[in-house]
Amino acid sequence: MFTLAIVGRPNVGKSTLFNRLVGRRLALVDNQPGVTRDLREGSARLGDLRFTVIDTAGLEEATDDSLQGRMRRLTERAVDMADAALFVVDARTGITPADEVFADILRRKGHPVLLAANKAEGRQGEAGMFEAFSLGLGEPVGISAEHGEGMADLAAMLRPLIAEKDVAPAEEAEADIDLEEDDEGEEADWAPTEKRPLKIAVVGRPNAGKSTLINRIIGEERLLTGPEAGITRDSISLNFDWEGVPTRLFDTAGMRKRAKVVEKLEKLSVSDGLRAVKFAEVVVVLLDAEIPFETQDLRIADLAEREGRAVVVAVNKWDLEEHRQEKLAHLKEQFERLLPQLRGAPLVTVSARTGRGLDRLHAAIVKAHETWNRRVPTAALNRWLTGMLEQHPPPAPQGRRIKLRYMTQVKTRPPGFVVMCSHPEAIPESYTRYLVNGLRLDFDMPGTPIRLHLRGQSDSNPYKGRKRAEPSRLRKHTHGRRAD
């Protein structure tokens, strides 16, 4: 499919245009320059045209190993990957010396370059439109990414380029896959003949190595990395094949304690990361081996469990650890003690820098996903329930005997069960935990969230509690009807 890279200086409206083309808010947008740092891909629609669009970091003049220099190299790499580049300038600001430098760089790349003057609505943008001719990239198209103006002109410029790629007709184009889901929790727009990808979100505190780990997994430098904490600003999704399994990885911004999150942009970043957790199937909680199980790590893991996601705990920077056996034993003890709600969930040691342990991580993720989808036959559940009741009958508060009559599984992803019983409100939480722990052990569901609901007869009997009519009145009423 035809691929278009959107490039330009910081804060010229690239992410706003990206969101306009994909038809939804995928990229974070803020007045602060430099919000976008990684490459974000999306399936774009422009009239009858379908193509892939890449949002890039703002082009900086730095060429060293600073953060800005690394962002620039990543953007240039996106231009090399794409079939064409859309160079966006700010019509209200006019052409700057930096625009001229970058226009020259794009010309030397040898790829087709289109020129768009954004924020061209109204008289304020007219002068910048005329100035854009001086860049030597052909006639600029005036657009307003925020208001959607000029999109037809942009489509006219793209059409001949896309035609050369012999793109499939609109009805056969690849469906856009992102965080939009239907009421069932599945992608609403994924073609039914396609195999759905395994969706994995990598979460953790800043500087735990999330982007480095994902780059190592996919085998290429797609995400910006470095020693600075908080490089990733928004959730980036990447589709690839992981050892034969179609996979979709979400890289998320580092999550700090709520009290420390004061900037508007960081709040947006954390919110975007939480959204990725909700739409993932497996959440990899990445810890730093030097300072594992900080309070924020525990909160992140607990969030994933409360959202009902399968959880895998990965301890990064294991290559720097000297006393590995002792440290691993200590980590497992901490895990069991601090996260009892995830008892049995896999804990894997990895090195994002060297790639060691990625095979174990993949195996743990696949197994956790299988467990998350497990369904237990009703007959097996009720035989199991009978044995659990014989081994440890429920208590009889105030002399009221509690009967657990029937059990069935009502959902998967995560496994959810209903037990029909008398006096469900009187069953203590400790007995519920006894049943949940038994389900984990006897049906091999370690670590996955389990939802157990106790339901009384009144929950399903709409006539319970209604006053019954007196026999004499009923006979009189019937007699009257017959007389009529």
mmCIF file of C-alpha atoms in Angstrom, residues 381-394 404 407 431 433-439 442-443:
data_model
loop_
_atom_site.group_PDB
_atom_site.id
_atom_site.type_symbol
_atom_site.label_atom_id
_atom_site.label_comp_id
_atom_site.label_asym_id
_atom_site.label_seq_id
_atom_site.Cartn_x
_atom_site.Cartn_y
_atom_site.Cartn_z
ATOM 1 C CA LEU A 381 -17.300 -27.113 37.126
ATOM 2 C CA ASN A 382 -20.172 -28.663 39.080
ATOM 3 C CA ARG A 383 -18.204 -31.820 39.883
ATOM 4 C CA TRP A 384 -15.429 -29.529 41.104
ATOM 5 C CA LEU A 385 -17.877 -27.443 43.155
ATOM 6 C CA THR A 386 -19.216 -30.568 44.881
ATOM 7 C CA GLY A 387 -15.680 -31.538 45.899
ATOM 8 C CA MET A 388 -14.905 -28.025 47.164
ATOM 9 C CA LEU A 389 -18.085 -28.025 49.292
ATOM 10 C CA GLU A 390 -17.249 -31.432 50.774
ATOM 11 C CA GLN A 391 -13.729 -30.317 51.594
ATOM 12 C CA HIS A 392 -14.749 -26.994 53.098
ATOM 13 C CA PRO A 393 -18.503 -26.232 53.459
ATOM 14 C CA PRO A 394 -19.576 -22.600 53.493
ATOM 15 C CA LEU A 404 -24.300 -23.503 46.640
ATOM 16 C CA MET A 407 -22.067 -23.176 38.779
ATOM 17 C CA TYR A 431 -14.905 -18.120 51.059
ATOM 18 C CA ARG A 433 -11.226 -16.290 47.669
ATOM 19 C CA TYR A 434 -11.199 -20.001 48.569
ATOM 20 C CA LEU A 435 -13.247 -20.775 45.451
ATOM 21 C CA VAL A 436 -11.205 -18.470 43.174
ATOM 22 C CA ASN A 437 -7.906 -19.945 44.380
ATOM 23 C CA GLY A 438 -9.312 -23.416 43.800
ATOM 24 C CA LEU A 439 -10.309 -22.522 40.250
ATOM 25 C CA ASP A 442 -7.483 -27.113 39.641
ATOM 26 C CA PHE A 443 -8.137 -25.705 36.164
#
